[in-house]
């Protein structure tokens, strides 16, 4: 049996982070959780992730700053980043894309929009 | 996570939102919204909306979306934090609390949602950038840089960055937002609070970043990911060297500072205090700090300060913290601490207890009671032994 792929779930609010991680684990991945971009960057150094699902509004380092920081580092060139937020304004989607995010989920994260995003990114068949 | 647990989370979040709304209501009178409160209100409204979204309770989600959108505009300086907005926010919290308890008033929720929509439409219509007023302690060096930038025609901006209060010093001092501001073409003048002074009673706090630039807010905000607003900054200059001028040991008339934004209370307090010393009167938190510092620099610090808790621009409790800090920096906390009396229109035990912890000598509840007033005055008058 091959080792499960690892996904980082990043959100400062436990009530969003925990259910997101549960959904992702149910789809056959390992998960780790971070409460903001700074913690996320530390975890990226330690573990090998295929993707990060990140909130936008977080303290200290928000989702946009996180994407910008990750995309500056060539070591993470293949890391997929999905922005998850309730801010469904088009300018946020455009900003996330221009910074190098690979996908976008409008919260709440459900099995449906998660599976759709993962299929789009070829994380699921 | 069960729906039941999520409901508890929602109720907690609504409670936090209600607290900050009440705090904002106390501190914001005509034009005096506190940008830090707006940032935190936005955060809780955002979380509460997300929580209702997860439970797929669309009607509540829509209500909070309206409120969140207004707060989002407000924190970007595109809308005013009016009394109407705070009132509507409090009504929303009330309705949602009732909803969570099973008392569903669909009609009221829909009506309030429409109210937010119309606020949003009219704020988009006027679309005017609001200027804010802000104030925090500044070193002499930073004050020099600020003055020089302003002389060259630069505008001053405030960026309010939410931070996790458990952040390490190293991370705090090298947040990515600093590099982003610089690359956007703005110059960082000072930040507040320093790492050692972060208020760790909550899990999140606001880092204020004062910057200057000849660019417009719009030009800068394309490259930073937090709201940035133009600000009128009133510096509180922290003197690095202890003041050499000694406070006079000669008996002199007591000096009194009255900080009160509301006209009737101001006149009444001045009338009552006039026989007891020389009174200076100011109307908001930043002016109180400036006045306090000027009195020290004149070698004649205030003996008594009557400080309103509800104040525009900088609330009384925060102002009190700054006053005590200024005294400490100058060694006045031992030599000549001012006696501070907090005044408040609300008999609000939480605020009053908070003020005691932060070092005031007493409090007066408005309308002022002559007996209580005499009692307090007897306790704090400089010629009294205690």
Short mmCIF file of N, CA and C in Angstrom, two decimals, chain A residues 21-103:
data_model
loop_
_atom_site.label_atom_id
_atom_site.label_comp_id
_atom_site.label_asym_id
_atom_site.label_seq_id
_atom_site.Cartn_x
_atom_site.Cartn_y
_atom_site.Cartn_z
N UNK A 21 -10.60 19.46 7.63
CA UNK A 21 -9.60 18.39 7.74
C UNK A 21 -10.29 17.02 7.75
N UNK A 22 -11.43 16.93 8.43
CA UNK A 22 -12.16 15.65 8.48
C UNK A 22 -12.60 15.23 7.07
N UNK A 23 -13.15 16.21 6.32
CA UNK A 23 -13.59 15.91 4.95
C UNK A 23 -12.43 15.42 4.10
N UNK A 24 -11.29 16.08 4.23
CA UNK A 24 -10.13 15.72 3.40
C UNK A 24 -9.59 14.35 3.78
N UNK A 25 -9.56 14.06 5.07
CA UNK A 25 -9.11 12.72 5.51
C UNK A 25 -10.06 11.64 4.99
N UNK A 26 -11.34 11.97 4.97
CA UNK A 26 -12.32 10.99 4.49
C UNK A 26 -12.10 10.65 3.02
N UNK A 27 -11.42 11.55 2.29
CA UNK A 27 -11.13 11.29 0.88
C UNK A 27 -9.79 10.56 0.70
N UNK A 28 -9.17 10.17 1.81
CA UNK A 28 -7.99 9.33 1.73
C UNK A 28 -6.65 10.05 1.82
N UNK A 29 -6.62 11.21 2.44
CA UNK A 29 -5.36 11.94 2.60
C UNK A 29 -5.01 12.04 4.08
N UNK A 30 -3.72 12.31 4.32
CA UNK A 30 -3.29 12.71 5.66
C UNK A 30 -3.46 14.21 5.76
N UNK A 31 -3.74 14.73 6.93
CA UNK A 31 -3.83 16.19 7.05
C UNK A 31 -3.02 16.71 8.24
N UNK A 32 -2.55 17.93 8.08
CA UNK A 32 -2.02 18.70 9.22
C UNK A 32 -2.77 20.01 9.22
N UNK A 33 -2.75 20.68 10.38
CA UNK A 33 -3.51 21.93 10.49
C UNK A 33 -2.62 23.07 10.97
N UNK A 34 -2.86 24.25 10.40
CA UNK A 34 -2.13 25.45 10.83
C UNK A 34 -3.16 26.56 11.03
N UNK A 35 -2.85 27.50 11.92
CA UNK A 35 -3.82 28.56 12.21
C UNK A 35 -3.51 29.87 11.51
N UNK A 36 -2.36 29.96 10.86
CA UNK A 36 -2.08 31.14 10.02
C UNK A 36 -0.91 30.83 9.10
N UNK A 37 -0.58 31.75 8.21
CA UNK A 37 0.44 31.50 7.20
C UNK A 37 1.82 31.24 7.77
N UNK A 38 2.14 31.91 8.87
CA UNK A 38 3.47 31.71 9.46
C UNK A 38 3.62 30.26 9.94
N UNK A 39 2.59 29.75 10.61
CA UNK A 39 2.63 28.35 11.06
C UNK A 39 2.67 27.42 9.86
N UNK A 40 1.92 27.78 8.83
CA UNK A 40 1.88 26.97 7.62
C UNK A 40 3.26 26.85 6.99
N UNK A 41 3.96 27.97 6.88
CA UNK A 41 5.30 27.95 6.27
C UNK A 41 6.25 27.05 7.07
N UNK A 42 6.13 27.07 8.39
CA UNK A 42 6.96 26.20 9.23
C UNK A 42 6.67 24.73 8.92
N UNK A 43 5.38 24.39 8.79
CA UNK A 43 5.01 23.00 8.49
C UNK A 43 5.49 22.57 7.10
N UNK A 44 5.47 23.51 6.16
CA UNK A 44 5.94 23.19 4.80
C UNK A 44 7.40 22.76 4.82
N UNK A 45 8.18 23.36 5.73
CA UNK A 45 9.60 23.01 5.81
C UNK A 45 9.78 21.59 6.33
N UNK A 46 8.85 21.17 7.22
CA UNK A 46 9.02 19.87 7.89
C UNK A 46 8.46 18.70 7.10
N UNK A 47 7.33 18.92 6.43
CA UNK A 47 6.65 17.81 5.78
C UNK A 47 6.51 18.04 4.28
N UNK A 48 6.17 16.96 3.62
CA UNK A 48 6.01 17.05 2.18
C UNK A 48 4.52 17.04 1.83
N UNK A 49 4.02 18.16 1.36
CA UNK A 49 2.59 18.25 1.07
C UNK A 49 2.32 18.29 -0.44
N UNK A 50 1.18 17.75 -0.82
CA UNK A 50 0.78 17.90 -2.23
C UNK A 50 -0.06 19.16 -2.41
N UNK A 51 -0.74 19.57 -1.33
CA UNK A 51 -1.62 20.74 -1.47
C UNK A 51 -1.85 21.43 -0.13
N UNK A 52 -2.20 22.71 -0.22
CA UNK A 52 -2.61 23.48 0.96
C UNK A 52 -3.99 24.06 0.68
N UNK A 53 -4.91 23.85 1.61
CA UNK A 53 -6.20 24.54 1.57
C UNK A 53 -6.14 25.66 2.59
N UNK A 54 -6.13 26.88 2.10
CA UNK A 54 -5.92 27.98 3.04
C UNK A 54 -7.06 29.00 3.05
N UNK A 55 -7.36 29.48 4.25
CA UNK A 55 -8.30 30.58 4.46
C UNK A 55 -7.61 31.87 3.98
N UNK A 56 -8.39 32.92 3.74
CA UNK A 56 -7.79 34.20 3.38
C UNK A 56 -7.56 35.07 4.62
N UNK A 57 -8.64 35.28 5.38
CA UNK A 57 -8.54 36.18 6.53
C UNK A 57 -7.95 35.45 7.73
N UNK A 58 -6.65 35.61 7.93
CA UNK A 58 -6.00 35.00 9.09
C UNK A 58 -5.06 36.04 9.70
N UNK A 59 -4.79 35.92 11.01
CA UNK A 59 -3.90 36.91 11.62
C UNK A 59 -2.44 36.66 11.23
N UNK A 60 -1.62 37.67 11.45
CA UNK A 60 -0.16 37.62 11.26
C UNK A 60 0.25 37.45 9.80
N UNK A 61 -0.09 36.32 9.19
CA UNK A 61 0.15 36.18 7.75
C UNK A 61 -1.13 35.66 7.12
N UNK A 62 -1.78 36.48 6.31
CA UNK A 62 -3.06 36.07 5.75
C UNK A 62 -2.84 35.20 4.50
N UNK A 63 -3.94 34.73 3.93
CA UNK A 63 -3.85 33.80 2.82
C UNK A 63 -3.12 34.36 1.60
N UNK A 64 -3.37 35.63 1.29
CA UNK A 64 -2.69 36.25 0.14
C UNK A 64 -1.18 36.32 0.38
N UNK A 65 -0.81 36.75 1.58
CA UNK A 65 0.62 36.85 1.91
C UNK A 65 1.27 35.47 1.87
N UNK A 66 0.49 34.45 2.30
CA UNK A 66 1.00 33.08 2.30
C UNK A 66 1.27 32.61 0.86
N UNK A 67 0.32 32.84 -0.03
CA UNK A 67 0.51 32.41 -1.43
C UNK A 67 1.73 33.11 -2.02
N UNK A 68 1.83 34.42 -1.76
CA UNK A 68 2.97 35.17 -2.31
C UNK A 68 4.29 34.61 -1.79
N UNK A 69 4.33 34.29 -0.48
CA UNK A 69 5.57 33.76 0.11
C UNK A 69 5.91 32.39 -0.48
N UNK A 70 4.91 31.53 -0.63
CA UNK A 70 5.16 30.18 -1.17
C UNK A 70 5.64 30.26 -2.62
N UNK A 71 5.01 31.13 -3.38
CA UNK A 71 5.37 31.20 -4.81
C UNK A 71 6.75 31.82 -5.05
N UNK A 72 7.28 32.49 -4.03
CA UNK A 72 8.64 33.02 -4.15
C UNK A 72 9.68 31.93 -4.01
N UNK A 73 9.28 30.80 -3.42
CA UNK A 73 10.24 29.75 -3.12
C UNK A 73 10.13 28.61 -4.14
N UNK A 74 11.17 28.44 -4.99
CA UNK A 74 11.10 27.44 -6.07
C UNK A 74 10.94 26.02 -5.53
N UNK A 75 11.31 25.79 -4.27
CA UNK A 75 11.17 24.44 -3.70
C UNK A 75 9.71 24.00 -3.67
N UNK A 76 8.79 24.96 -3.65
CA UNK A 76 7.37 24.62 -3.58
C UNK A 76 6.65 24.81 -4.91
N UNK A 77 7.41 24.75 -5.99
CA UNK A 77 6.82 25.03 -7.30
C UNK A 77 5.63 24.12 -7.61
N UNK A 78 5.70 22.86 -7.11
CA UNK A 78 4.63 21.91 -7.45
C UNK A 78 3.50 21.90 -6.43
N UNK A 79 3.67 22.63 -5.35
CA UNK A 79 2.65 22.62 -4.30
C UNK A 79 1.38 23.31 -4.79
N UNK A 80 0.27 22.61 -4.65
CA UNK A 80 -1.02 23.18 -5.09
C UNK A 80 -1.62 24.00 -3.94
N UNK A 81 -2.13 25.18 -4.27
CA UNK A 81 -2.75 26.00 -3.23
C UNK A 81 -4.20 26.30 -3.60
N UNK A 82 -5.09 25.97 -2.68
CA UNK A 82 -6.51 26.26 -2.88
C UNK A 82 -6.93 27.27 -1.81
N UNK A 83 -7.46 28.40 -2.25
CA UNK A 83 -7.94 29.41 -1.31
C UNK A 83 -9.38 29.08 -0.91
N UNK A 84 -9.64 29.11 0.39
CA UNK A 84 -11.01 28.86 0.88
C UNK A 84 -11.45 30.09 1.65
N UNK A 85 -12.53 30.67 1.24
CA UNK A 85 -12.96 31.87 1.94
C UNK A 85 -14.42 32.15 1.71
N UNK A 86 -15.00 32.93 2.62
CA UNK A 86 -16.37 33.34 2.41
C UNK A 86 -16.41 34.65 1.60
N UNK A 87 -15.25 35.22 1.39
CA UNK A 87 -15.21 36.44 0.58
C UNK A 87 -15.30 36.04 -0.88
N UNK A 88 -16.52 36.03 -1.39
CA UNK A 88 -16.66 35.53 -2.75
C UNK A 88 -16.65 36.65 -3.79
N UNK A 89 -16.01 37.76 -3.43
CA UNK A 89 -15.93 38.85 -4.40
C UNK A 89 -14.97 38.51 -5.53
N UNK A 90 -15.32 38.89 -6.74
CA UNK A 90 -14.47 38.54 -7.88
C UNK A 90 -13.04 39.08 -7.75
N UNK A 91 -12.88 40.26 -7.11
CA UNK A 91 -11.51 40.80 -7.04
C UNK A 91 -10.61 39.92 -6.17
N UNK A 92 -11.21 39.21 -5.18
CA UNK A 92 -10.39 38.32 -4.37
C UNK A 92 -9.95 37.10 -5.18
N UNK A 93 -10.87 36.61 -5.99
CA UNK A 93 -10.53 35.45 -6.82
C UNK A 93 -9.42 35.84 -7.80
N UNK A 94 -9.56 37.03 -8.40
CA UNK A 94 -8.55 37.49 -9.35
C UNK A 94 -7.20 37.67 -8.65
N UNK A 95 -7.24 38.24 -7.44
CA UNK A 95 -6.00 38.47 -6.70
C UNK A 95 -5.31 37.16 -6.37
N UNK A 96 -6.10 36.17 -5.89
CA UNK A 96 -5.55 34.86 -5.55
C UNK A 96 -4.90 34.22 -6.77
N UNK A 97 -5.58 34.31 -7.90
CA UNK A 97 -5.05 33.70 -9.13
C UNK A 97 -3.76 34.39 -9.56
N UNK A 98 -3.76 35.73 -9.50
CA UNK A 98 -2.58 36.46 -9.97
C UNK A 98 -1.38 36.18 -9.07
N UNK A 99 -1.64 35.84 -7.81
CA UNK A 99 -0.53 35.53 -6.91
C UNK A 99 -0.02 34.10 -7.09
N UNK A 100 -0.83 33.30 -7.75
CA UNK A 100 -0.37 31.93 -8.02
C UNK A 100 -1.14 30.84 -7.29
N UNK A 101 -2.36 31.14 -6.84
CA UNK A 101 -3.19 30.09 -6.26
C UNK A 101 -3.71 29.22 -7.40
N UNK A 102 -3.88 27.90 -7.12
CA UNK A 102 -4.29 27.00 -8.18
C UNK A 102 -5.80 26.78 -8.23
N UNK A 103 -6.45 27.07 -7.10
CA UNK A 103 -7.90 26.85 -7.09
C UNK A 103 -8.55 27.70 -6.02
#
